[in-house]
Amino acid sequence: MTTNVEVPHYKKKFALKISSEYTQSTFTWVLSLAITLIFLFNSFDLSDGSMKPVAFTFFAAYAFFTIVQLVITRLIKRDLNRDGVIRKSTRRLGYLQLLSLLTANVFVVSAAFLLIKEKKSPEYTFSVYMIMTQIFVIAVSALNLFKPYVSDTFLLGIFLLLAITVFHLAVLWMVITFDERLPKWTGVVAVLLMLTGLTGNLFAIFLGWNLLMKSRGGHHPVTGTWYRVWDKVTGNMTSMLGLFFIVFLFSISVCSYLTFDYALAVENNYSAILQTPNLAYPLGTDDYGRDLFSRIIFGARISLIVGFLSTLIPFILGGILGAISGYYGQRTDNIIMRLLDVLYAIPGILLAIVIIAAFGSNTTTLVLALSVGSIPTYARTMRANVLMVSNYEYVDSARALGTGNLEIIFRHVVPNSLAPMIVKSTLTIGGAVIATSSLSYLGLGIEPHIPEWGNILKIGSTYLETHSYLAIYPGLAIILLVLSFNFLGDGLRDALDPKLD
């Protein structure tokens, strides 16, 4: 005979407060409602009162899943208030929400996967987002089927992506089935999984590395530390959504070499000038008849490349200068920091304009121009961290054992000073993306004929009254990418903060 144990009221309230399922479910239905209203507004042509079938279909689908998500949110709240845990019957509703994948509602899909499984390891979360990325890349690439012609390698690219998706589904099944007790052949699967990351799906690399470390024991202090960091990041909904959008853009940029035709983005087509969004041209065409959809996809390459490189260069150079300055101190510190103060006194955007004006407008010059101005801030960040870490006992012990200064700096001090630098880099990549687009908009960045978000926005700004979509879509792409980096940076900051352990 079993007895029902009453859960204390304060424990129920605490369970409701800390439940990631309830938090994401609430966030999801509110955001899904906002998107539903946007589709409703765009379902009717106000000029003649006619209805747009495609937009109305999306409105109906989003409205249905928004209502279902609201019901699930109420059920989760009821379960937590009554029992302190979410019932299995409520979790099964997550399978219904998975159908929202057909509407490309990534928010509802992620909430569904979070609800279905009670205990979510980083491997499970990576598996879910890996498959979501793969499916979204295939779906976006498949839109090219409505165009007048496709790339010669389109069928090969789609076939490879579908084959990789099947393999990813098998890995998800393995993660769910075996969980903590991984089979002996996990190492082989992990290596193959990381190879599929060549498509740009970084989640496959993250998952493969985690599985490889688990299969080998994973007890190394550094490995254990980063596993705890990933555990915190994967438990943060906004960070994972931000990381998903970044990885999706990177993956579609890589796969576009096979599935997209570059000619549609750069060659003039005077028979299709300023067409409104349709199946052949999902985002419309510009004043030269170029496909805006293809231009934004190819423009993501430049934004990501310039953003990463213009952050990586000052990260390395500023990190080295800051580490040497903070460790040696006195005269060395004074010389390095005063020279960097001179560079820091010049506004970054102004310095970039001067460099571009002197050496010409191209991608390489733009990367260097944005990198130089960021070196002082990274050097100051690293210097502050090194000044603190240099006083720790393990550094004094290394000195007492006769370890050389350079070995102490790069083996003991720098690795323990990287956390704030990593957080800073994720937050400043967004600034680099904005700077790239701003300079291109002013005609000082990427060459005008190259599809880049700033160049696309510049063309669209001249048609704001008649064809506003030419400016809205590249503007949204910039906003979402910058916002995604900020979300990821916030999540990494919380995960790497020892005070929050």
Short mmCIF file of C-alpha atoms in Angstrom, two decimals:
data_model
loop_
_atom_site.label_atom_id
_atom_site.label_comp_id
_atom_site.label_asym_id
_atom_site.label_seq_id
_atom_site.Cartn_x
_atom_site.Cartn_y
_atom_site.Cartn_z
CA MET A 1 0.00 0.00 0.00
CA THR A 2 1.39 3.38 -0.98
CA THR A 3 0.84 6.66 0.78
CA ASN A 4 0.80 10.06 -0.83
CA VAL A 5 3.36 12.40 0.71
CA GLU A 6 2.25 16.00 0.71
CA VAL A 7 4.90 18.32 -0.73
CA PRO A 8 5.40 21.43 1.43
CA HIS A 9 3.99 24.64 -0.06
CA TYR A 10 7.30 26.48 -0.04
CA LYS A 11 8.95 23.63 -1.98
CA LYS A 12 6.24 23.85 -4.65
CA LYS A 13 6.81 27.59 -5.05
CA PHE A 14 10.56 27.03 -5.24
CA ALA A 15 10.10 24.31 -7.89
CA LEU A 16 7.98 26.71 -9.95
CA LYS A 17 10.57 29.46 -9.63
CA ILE A 18 13.60 27.40 -10.70
CA SER A 19 11.86 25.25 -13.34
CA SER A 20 13.59 25.82 -16.68
CA GLU A 21 10.64 24.17 -18.44
CA TYR A 22 8.17 26.70 -17.01
CA THR A 23 10.47 29.64 -17.76
CA GLN A 24 11.05 28.62 -21.37
CA SER A 25 7.43 27.67 -21.91
CA THR A 26 6.27 31.10 -20.72
CA PHE A 27 8.86 32.88 -22.84
CA THR A 28 7.96 30.73 -25.84
CA TRP A 29 4.24 31.34 -25.94
CA VAL A 30 4.66 35.10 -25.46
CA LEU A 31 7.21 35.33 -28.27
CA SER A 32 5.18 32.99 -30.47
CA LEU A 33 2.13 35.20 -29.88
CA ALA A 34 4.08 38.24 -31.06
CA ILE A 35 5.13 36.43 -34.26
CA THR A 36 1.53 35.26 -34.77
CA LEU A 37 0.28 38.85 -34.63
CA ILE A 38 2.93 39.86 -37.18
CA PHE A 39 1.68 37.15 -39.56
CA LEU A 40 -1.90 38.28 -38.94
CA PHE A 41 -1.00 41.86 -39.82
CA ASN A 42 0.71 40.69 -43.02
CA SER A 43 -2.11 38.33 -44.01
CA PHE A 44 -4.15 41.15 -45.56
CA ASP A 45 -3.31 43.68 -48.23
CA LEU A 46 -4.69 46.92 -46.80
CA SER A 47 -4.62 48.65 -50.19
CA ASP A 48 -7.31 46.44 -51.78
CA GLY A 49 -8.49 44.36 -48.80
CA SER A 50 -7.38 41.05 -50.31
CA MET A 51 -5.95 38.18 -48.28
CA LYS A 52 -2.47 36.69 -48.76
CA PRO A 53 -2.89 32.87 -48.62
CA VAL A 54 0.70 32.00 -47.64
CA ALA A 55 0.90 34.56 -44.82
CA PHE A 56 -2.56 33.57 -43.54
CA THR A 57 -1.56 29.88 -43.52
CA PHE A 58 1.47 30.69 -41.38
CA PHE A 59 -0.74 32.81 -39.12
CA ALA A 60 -3.16 29.91 -38.58
CA ALA A 61 -0.32 27.45 -37.88
CA TYR A 62 1.45 29.79 -35.47
CA ALA A 63 -1.85 30.61 -33.73
CA PHE A 64 -2.57 26.90 -33.19
CA PHE A 65 0.84 26.14 -31.67
CA THR A 66 0.74 29.33 -29.60
CA ILE A 67 -2.54 28.22 -28.04
CA VAL A 68 -1.16 24.73 -27.41
CA GLN A 69 1.96 26.27 -25.85
CA LEU A 70 -0.19 28.44 -23.58
CA VAL A 71 -2.15 25.37 -22.46
CA ILE A 72 1.10 23.49 -21.76
CA THR A 73 2.42 26.44 -19.75
CA ARG A 74 -0.71 26.38 -17.58
CA LEU A 75 -0.41 22.61 -17.11
CA ILE A 76 3.25 22.92 -16.09
CA LYS A 77 2.35 25.60 -13.56
CA ARG A 78 -0.48 23.44 -12.21
CA ASP A 79 1.77 20.39 -11.85
CA LEU A 80 4.53 22.34 -10.10
CA ASN A 81 2.10 24.03 -7.73
CA ARG A 82 0.32 20.77 -6.94
CA ASP A 83 3.10 18.16 -6.92
CA GLY A 84 6.38 20.06 -7.19
CA VAL A 85 7.23 18.10 -10.40
CA ILE A 86 5.93 17.99 -13.96
CA ARG A 87 3.72 15.00 -14.71
CA LYS A 88 4.55 12.53 -17.49
CA SER A 89 1.20 13.23 -19.16
CA THR A 90 2.17 16.89 -19.46
CA ARG A 91 5.61 16.03 -20.81
CA ARG A 92 4.04 13.86 -23.54
CA LEU A 93 2.40 16.99 -24.97
CA GLY A 94 5.89 18.02 -26.06
CA TYR A 95 5.62 15.49 -28.90
CA LEU A 96 2.63 17.44 -30.26
CA GLN A 97 4.66 20.62 -30.14
CA LEU A 98 7.42 19.02 -32.20
CA LEU A 99 5.10 19.36 -35.20
CA SER A 100 5.77 23.12 -35.02
CA LEU A 101 9.05 22.27 -36.76
CA LEU A 102 6.97 22.44 -39.97
CA THR A 103 6.36 26.15 -39.30
CA ALA A 104 10.05 26.89 -38.53
CA ASN A 105 9.10 28.00 -35.01
CA VAL A 106 12.43 27.28 -33.34
CA PHE A 107 11.21 28.63 -30.01
CA VAL A 108 8.35 26.14 -29.68
CA VAL A 109 10.52 23.28 -30.94
CA SER A 110 13.26 23.95 -28.37
CA ALA A 111 10.65 24.22 -25.62
CA ALA A 112 9.17 20.88 -26.74
CA PHE A 113 12.53 19.08 -26.59
CA LEU A 114 13.18 20.61 -23.16
CA LEU A 115 9.80 19.41 -21.90
CA ILE A 116 10.00 15.85 -23.27
CA LYS A 117 13.09 14.74 -21.33
CA GLU A 118 13.19 15.24 -17.58
CA LYS A 119 16.96 14.95 -17.05
CA LYS A 120 18.78 16.90 -19.74
CA SER A 121 22.54 16.41 -20.09
CA PRO A 122 24.67 18.73 -22.27
CA GLU A 123 24.94 15.88 -24.78
CA TYR A 124 21.15 15.68 -25.12
CA THR A 125 20.86 19.45 -25.58
CA PHE A 126 23.64 19.51 -28.18
CA SER A 127 22.00 16.59 -30.01
CA VAL A 128 18.68 18.41 -30.19
CA TYR A 129 20.12 21.69 -31.46
CA MET A 130 22.40 19.80 -33.86
CA ILE A 131 19.41 18.15 -35.52
CA MET A 132 17.39 21.38 -35.50
CA THR A 133 20.27 23.17 -37.24
CA GLN A 134 20.53 20.41 -39.83
CA ILE A 135 16.79 20.46 -40.56
CA PHE A 136 16.66 24.25 -40.83
CA VAL A 137 19.64 24.29 -43.20
CA ILE A 138 17.96 21.69 -45.43
CA ALA A 139 14.65 23.59 -45.34
CA VAL A 140 16.25 26.93 -46.23
CA SER A 141 18.34 25.33 -48.99
CA ALA A 142 15.26 23.55 -50.38
CA LEU A 143 13.62 26.94 -51.09
CA ASN A 144 15.94 27.15 -54.09
CA LEU A 145 13.79 24.52 -55.82
CA PHE A 146 11.28 27.27 -56.68
CA LYS A 147 13.91 29.35 -58.49
CA PRO A 148 14.36 29.34 -62.29
CA TYR A 149 17.53 27.27 -61.88
CA VAL A 150 19.64 25.78 -59.08
CA SER A 151 23.33 25.24 -58.49
CA ASP A 152 24.99 22.33 -60.30
CA THR A 153 25.91 20.83 -56.94
CA PHE A 154 22.46 21.34 -55.38
CA LEU A 155 21.33 17.70 -55.49
CA LEU A 156 24.68 16.48 -54.16
CA GLY A 157 24.54 18.99 -51.32
CA ILE A 158 20.97 18.07 -50.33
CA PHE A 159 21.78 14.35 -50.46
CA LEU A 160 24.81 14.82 -48.18
CA LEU A 161 22.81 16.93 -45.74
CA LEU A 162 20.01 14.32 -45.59
CA ALA A 163 22.50 11.50 -45.03
CA ILE A 164 24.18 13.45 -42.23
CA THR A 165 20.76 14.15 -40.69
CA VAL A 166 19.99 10.42 -40.54
CA PHE A 167 23.33 9.86 -38.80
CA HIS A 168 22.58 12.69 -36.35
CA LEU A 169 19.21 11.13 -35.52
CA ALA A 170 20.98 7.85 -34.76
CA VAL A 171 23.37 9.72 -32.44
CA LEU A 172 20.41 11.36 -30.67
CA TRP A 173 18.90 7.91 -30.14
CA MET A 174 22.24 6.71 -28.74
CA VAL A 175 22.45 9.67 -26.34
CA ILE A 176 18.88 9.12 -25.11
CA THR A 177 19.26 5.33 -24.81
CA PHE A 178 22.67 4.99 -23.19
CA ASP A 179 22.86 8.36 -21.39
CA GLU A 180 25.68 8.06 -18.81
CA ARG A 181 26.70 4.47 -19.67
CA LEU A 182 28.12 4.98 -23.13
CA PRO A 183 29.14 1.91 -25.20
CA LYS A 184 32.75 1.17 -26.11
CA TRP A 185 32.31 2.29 -29.73
CA THR A 186 31.31 5.82 -28.66
CA GLY A 187 34.79 7.13 -29.52
CA VAL A 188 34.40 6.10 -33.18
CA VAL A 189 30.95 7.72 -33.34
CA ALA A 190 32.35 10.89 -31.75
CA VAL A 191 35.11 11.19 -34.38
CA LEU A 192 32.62 10.67 -37.24
CA LEU A 193 30.33 13.21 -35.61
CA MET A 194 33.06 15.84 -35.49
CA LEU A 195 33.77 15.18 -39.18
CA THR A 196 30.14 16.06 -39.98
CA GLY A 197 30.89 19.40 -38.35
CA LEU A 198 32.68 20.29 -41.60
CA THR A 199 29.23 21.31 -42.84
CA GLY A 200 29.40 24.18 -40.37
CA ASN A 201 27.18 22.51 -37.77
CA LEU A 202 29.30 23.34 -34.72
CA PHE A 203 26.88 21.51 -32.43
CA ALA A 204 28.15 18.26 -33.97
CA ILE A 205 31.70 19.22 -32.99
CA PHE A 206 30.66 20.19 -29.45
CA LEU A 207 28.72 16.94 -29.03
CA GLY A 208 31.47 14.82 -30.56
CA TRP A 209 34.10 16.32 -28.27
CA ASN A 210 31.94 15.80 -25.18
CA LEU A 211 31.23 12.18 -26.13
CA LEU A 212 34.92 11.58 -26.83
CA MET A 213 35.93 12.96 -23.44
CA LYS A 214 33.23 10.90 -21.70
CA SER A 215 34.30 7.72 -23.45
CA ARG A 216 37.86 8.28 -22.22
CA GLY A 217 36.83 9.05 -18.67
CA GLY A 218 36.95 12.85 -18.83
CA HIS A 219 38.48 13.30 -15.39
CA HIS A 220 41.12 15.87 -16.39
CA PRO A 221 40.64 19.11 -14.38
CA VAL A 222 40.46 21.32 -17.49
CA THR A 223 38.03 18.95 -19.22
CA GLY A 224 35.90 18.76 -16.09
CA THR A 225 35.82 22.54 -15.76
CA TRP A 226 34.67 23.09 -19.33
CA TYR A 227 32.09 20.32 -19.01
CA ARG A 228 30.59 22.21 -16.05
CA VAL A 229 30.61 25.39 -18.15
CA TRP A 230 28.77 23.64 -20.99
CA ASP A 231 26.32 22.21 -18.46
CA LYS A 232 25.44 25.75 -17.34
CA VAL A 233 25.32 27.18 -20.86
CA THR A 234 23.06 24.40 -22.18
CA GLY A 235 20.74 25.02 -19.24
CA ASN A 236 20.37 28.67 -20.25
CA MET A 237 17.55 29.01 -22.76
CA THR A 238 18.46 32.41 -24.22
CA SER A 239 22.14 31.46 -24.58
CA MET A 240 21.28 28.31 -26.51
CA LEU A 241 18.86 30.16 -28.79
CA GLY A 242 21.58 32.72 -29.48
CA LEU A 243 24.14 29.98 -30.13
CA PHE A 244 21.62 28.19 -32.37
CA PHE A 245 21.17 31.23 -34.62
CA ILE A 246 24.94 31.78 -34.84
CA VAL A 247 25.62 28.12 -35.69
CA PHE A 248 22.71 28.08 -38.16
CA LEU A 249 24.09 31.11 -40.01
CA PHE A 250 27.56 29.63 -40.03
CA SER A 251 26.27 26.27 -41.27
CA ILE A 252 24.10 27.75 -44.04
CA SER A 253 27.07 29.90 -45.08
CA VAL A 254 29.25 26.80 -45.46
CA CYS A 255 26.57 24.69 -47.14
CA SER A 256 25.67 27.52 -49.55
CA TYR A 257 28.80 26.63 -51.53
CA LEU A 258 26.88 23.52 -52.62
CA THR A 259 23.21 24.47 -52.45
CA PHE A 260 23.10 28.14 -53.54
CA ASP A 261 23.99 29.71 -56.89
CA TYR A 262 26.18 32.79 -56.44
CA ALA A 263 25.01 34.19 -59.79
CA LEU A 264 21.52 34.86 -58.39
CA ALA A 265 23.10 37.14 -55.78
CA VAL A 266 25.40 39.19 -58.02
CA GLU A 267 24.20 39.04 -61.63
CA ASN A 268 21.64 41.56 -62.86
CA ASN A 269 18.25 40.21 -63.95
CA TYR A 270 16.27 43.05 -65.50
CA SER A 271 13.21 40.85 -66.00
CA ALA A 272 12.78 40.48 -62.23
CA ILE A 273 13.41 44.01 -60.93
CA LEU A 274 11.84 44.92 -57.54
CA GLN A 275 9.64 41.87 -57.26
CA THR A 276 7.78 41.45 -53.99
CA PRO A 277 8.43 38.28 -51.91
CA ASN A 278 7.18 35.11 -53.63
CA LEU A 279 8.13 31.43 -53.86
CA ALA A 280 10.82 32.02 -56.47
CA TYR A 281 12.26 34.98 -54.55
CA PRO A 282 11.29 34.47 -50.86
CA LEU A 283 12.52 37.94 -49.82
CA GLY A 284 11.97 39.72 -53.14
CA THR A 285 14.50 41.25 -55.53
CA ASP A 286 16.41 44.55 -55.55
CA ASP A 287 16.63 47.32 -58.16
CA TYR A 288 18.91 45.15 -60.34
CA GLY A 289 16.75 42.03 -60.13
CA ARG A 290 19.14 40.22 -57.77
CA ASP A 291 17.63 37.72 -55.33
CA LEU A 292 17.61 39.30 -51.85
CA PHE A 293 17.33 35.88 -50.19
CA SER A 294 20.57 34.65 -51.79
CA ARG A 295 22.33 37.96 -51.11
CA ILE A 296 21.55 37.79 -47.39
CA ILE A 297 22.75 34.17 -47.20
CA PHE A 298 26.04 35.00 -48.94
CA GLY A 299 26.33 38.21 -46.91
CA ALA A 300 26.32 36.15 -43.71
CA ARG A 301 29.73 34.74 -44.72
CA ILE A 302 31.33 38.18 -44.73
CA SER A 303 29.68 39.33 -41.50
CA LEU A 304 30.79 36.18 -39.67
CA ILE A 305 34.31 36.14 -41.14
CA VAL A 306 34.98 39.82 -40.45
CA GLY A 307 33.36 39.59 -37.02
CA PHE A 308 35.41 36.57 -35.93
CA LEU A 309 38.74 37.66 -37.42
CA SER A 310 38.47 41.25 -36.17
CA THR A 311 37.88 39.80 -32.69
CA LEU A 312 40.45 36.99 -32.86
CA ILE A 313 43.36 39.27 -33.84
CA PRO A 314 43.01 41.73 -30.92
CA PHE A 315 42.18 38.78 -28.63
CA ILE A 316 45.59 37.24 -29.37
CA LEU A 317 47.71 40.41 -29.66
CA GLY A 318 45.97 42.24 -26.81
CA GLY A 319 46.08 39.11 -24.68
CA ILE A 320 49.84 38.68 -25.15
CA LEU A 321 50.60 42.35 -24.48
CA GLY A 322 48.30 42.42 -21.45
CA ALA A 323 49.80 39.21 -20.02
CA ILE A 324 53.38 40.47 -20.36
CA SER A 325 52.46 43.89 -18.99
CA GLY A 326 50.57 42.51 -15.99
CA TYR A 327 53.12 39.84 -15.10
CA TYR A 328 56.36 41.85 -15.34
CA GLY A 329 54.91 45.16 -14.15
CA GLN A 330 56.99 48.29 -13.39
CA ARG A 331 58.83 49.65 -16.44
CA THR A 332 57.54 47.00 -18.88
CA ASP A 333 53.98 47.64 -17.78
CA ASN A 334 54.43 51.40 -18.04
CA ILE A 335 55.88 51.32 -21.57
CA ILE A 336 53.29 48.90 -23.03
CA MET A 337 50.25 50.52 -21.44
CA ARG A 338 51.27 54.10 -22.32
CA LEU A 339 51.73 53.13 -25.97
CA LEU A 340 48.33 51.44 -25.94
CA ASP A 341 46.82 54.53 -24.28
CA VAL A 342 47.84 56.55 -27.33
CA LEU A 343 46.00 54.06 -29.55
CA TYR A 344 43.06 53.97 -27.15
CA ALA A 345 42.69 57.77 -27.35
CA ILE A 346 41.71 57.53 -31.04
CA PRO A 347 38.02 56.59 -31.57
CA GLY A 348 37.84 53.10 -33.06
CA ILE A 349 35.50 53.92 -35.94
CA LEU A 350 37.57 56.99 -36.85
CA LEU A 351 40.77 54.93 -36.84
CA ALA A 352 39.09 52.34 -39.07
CA ILE A 353 38.00 55.03 -41.55
CA VAL A 354 41.55 56.43 -41.69
CA ILE A 355 43.08 52.99 -42.32
CA ILE A 356 40.53 52.14 -45.01
CA ALA A 357 41.04 55.54 -46.70
CA ALA A 358 44.80 54.97 -46.72
CA PHE A 359 44.93 51.32 -47.88
CA GLY A 360 41.74 50.92 -49.89
CA SER A 361 38.32 49.39 -49.35
CA ASN A 362 38.45 45.58 -49.18
CA THR A 363 37.81 42.77 -46.75
CA THR A 364 41.42 42.41 -45.56
CA THR A 365 41.78 46.12 -44.84
CA LEU A 366 38.45 46.16 -43.02
CA VAL A 367 39.52 43.29 -40.74
CA LEU A 368 42.80 45.03 -39.90
CA ALA A 369 41.08 48.39 -39.40
CA LEU A 370 38.57 46.97 -36.91
CA SER A 371 41.23 44.85 -35.16
CA VAL A 372 43.74 47.61 -34.41
CA GLY A 373 41.28 49.74 -32.48
CA SER A 374 40.25 46.84 -30.23
CA ILE A 375 43.74 45.79 -29.10
CA PRO A 376 43.95 48.22 -26.10
CA THR A 377 40.66 47.05 -24.56
CA TYR A 378 41.69 43.39 -24.71
CA ALA A 379 45.14 44.22 -23.35
CA ARG A 380 43.61 46.06 -20.39
CA THR A 381 41.23 43.19 -19.66
CA MET A 382 44.04 40.61 -19.73
CA ARG A 383 46.36 42.83 -17.68
CA ALA A 384 43.77 43.18 -14.91
CA ASN A 385 43.23 39.41 -14.81
CA VAL A 386 46.97 38.65 -14.81
CA LEU A 387 47.62 41.11 -11.98
CA MET A 388 45.12 39.18 -9.88
CA VAL A 389 46.17 35.65 -10.88
CA SER A 390 49.91 36.38 -10.48
CA ASN A 391 49.42 36.68 -6.72
CA TYR A 392 47.94 33.21 -6.31
CA GLU A 393 49.83 30.54 -4.40
CA TYR A 394 50.33 28.13 -7.31
CA VAL A 395 52.18 30.89 -9.23
CA ASP A 396 54.46 31.49 -6.23
CA SER A 397 55.06 27.73 -6.01
CA ALA A 398 56.02 27.61 -9.69
CA ARG A 399 58.51 30.44 -9.16
CA ALA A 400 59.97 28.66 -6.11
CA LEU A 401 60.51 25.51 -8.21
CA GLY A 402 62.56 27.53 -10.70
CA THR A 403 60.04 27.60 -13.54
CA GLY A 404 60.82 30.19 -16.22
CA ASN A 405 58.73 33.35 -16.51
CA LEU A 406 57.38 32.61 -19.99
CA GLU A 407 56.31 29.11 -18.92
CA ILE A 408 54.57 30.52 -15.87
CA ILE A 409 52.79 33.13 -17.99
CA PHE A 410 51.52 30.84 -20.74
CA ARG A 411 51.06 27.64 -18.72
CA HIS A 412 49.71 28.88 -15.39
CA VAL A 413 48.67 32.55 -15.56
CA VAL A 414 47.08 32.96 -19.01
CA PRO A 415 44.86 29.81 -18.93
CA ASN A 416 43.38 30.98 -15.62
CA SER A 417 42.81 34.50 -16.97
CA LEU A 418 40.96 33.58 -20.16
CA ALA A 419 37.38 33.43 -18.85
CA PRO A 420 36.72 37.22 -18.89
CA MET A 421 38.48 37.46 -22.26
CA ILE A 422 36.19 34.80 -23.76
CA VAL A 423 33.10 36.57 -22.46
CA LYS A 424 34.36 39.91 -23.78
CA SER A 425 35.06 38.43 -27.22
CA THR A 426 31.52 37.07 -27.62
CA LEU A 427 30.09 40.45 -26.68
CA THR A 428 32.39 42.43 -29.00
CA ILE A 429 31.84 40.24 -32.08
CA GLY A 430 28.39 41.80 -32.29
CA GLY A 431 30.00 45.24 -32.28
CA ALA A 432 32.32 44.15 -35.10
CA VAL A 433 29.32 42.99 -37.15
CA ILE A 434 27.63 46.38 -36.66
CA ALA A 435 30.85 48.23 -37.53
CA THR A 436 31.26 46.14 -40.70
CA SER A 437 27.73 46.89 -41.85
CA SER A 438 28.03 50.57 -40.88
CA LEU A 439 31.24 51.10 -42.85
CA SER A 440 29.82 49.26 -45.86
CA TYR A 441 26.67 51.38 -45.62
CA LEU A 442 28.88 54.49 -45.78
CA GLY A 443 30.77 53.06 -48.75
CA LEU A 444 33.99 52.53 -46.75
CA GLY A 445 33.79 48.79 -46.06
CA ILE A 446 33.25 45.88 -48.42
CA GLU A 447 33.24 46.63 -52.15
CA PRO A 448 29.74 47.71 -53.29
CA HIS A 449 29.26 44.82 -55.76
CA ILE A 450 29.81 42.16 -53.08
CA PRO A 451 26.66 40.96 -51.24
CA GLU A 452 27.18 42.15 -47.67
CA TRP A 453 24.49 43.14 -45.20
CA GLY A 454 25.61 46.80 -45.03
CA ASN A 455 25.66 47.06 -48.83
CA ILE A 456 22.23 45.41 -49.06
CA LEU A 457 20.86 47.78 -46.42
CA LYS A 458 22.26 50.80 -48.28
CA ILE A 459 20.37 49.83 -51.44
CA GLY A 460 17.21 49.08 -49.46
CA SER A 461 17.26 52.45 -47.68
CA THR A 462 16.49 54.21 -50.97
CA TYR A 463 13.25 52.22 -51.31
CA LEU A 464 11.87 52.51 -47.78
CA GLU A 465 8.55 54.01 -48.91
CA THR A 466 7.84 51.74 -51.86
CA HIS A 467 9.73 48.47 -51.17
CA SER A 468 10.53 48.56 -47.47
CA TYR A 469 11.37 44.83 -47.36
CA LEU A 470 14.69 45.61 -49.07
CA ALA A 471 15.83 47.33 -45.88
CA ILE A 472 13.83 45.37 -43.30
CA TYR A 473 15.27 41.90 -44.01
CA PRO A 474 19.00 42.80 -43.91
CA GLY A 475 18.31 45.00 -40.89
CA LEU A 476 16.63 42.08 -39.10
CA ALA A 477 19.57 39.82 -39.97
CA ILE A 478 22.02 42.27 -38.38
CA ILE A 479 19.83 42.70 -35.29
CA LEU A 480 19.35 38.96 -34.76
CA LEU A 481 23.05 38.15 -35.17
CA VAL A 482 24.17 40.87 -32.76
CA LEU A 483 21.45 39.91 -30.29
CA SER A 484 22.50 36.25 -30.52
CA PHE A 485 26.11 37.08 -29.67
CA ASN A 486 24.92 39.18 -26.71
CA PHE A 487 22.74 36.32 -25.45
CA LEU A 488 25.64 33.88 -25.77
CA GLY A 489 28.01 36.29 -24.04
CA ASP A 490 25.62 36.73 -21.11
CA GLY A 491 25.32 32.97 -20.75
CA LEU A 492 29.08 32.44 -20.83
CA ARG A 493 29.57 35.21 -18.29
CA ASP A 494 27.18 33.50 -15.87
CA ALA A 495 28.73 30.07 -16.54
CA LEU A 496 32.30 31.24 -16.00
CA ASP A 497 31.55 33.31 -12.91
CA PRO A 498 32.81 31.30 -9.89
CA LYS A 499 30.55 33.30 -7.55
CA LEU A 500 27.51 31.64 -9.14
CA ASP A 501 28.65 28.06 -8.45
#
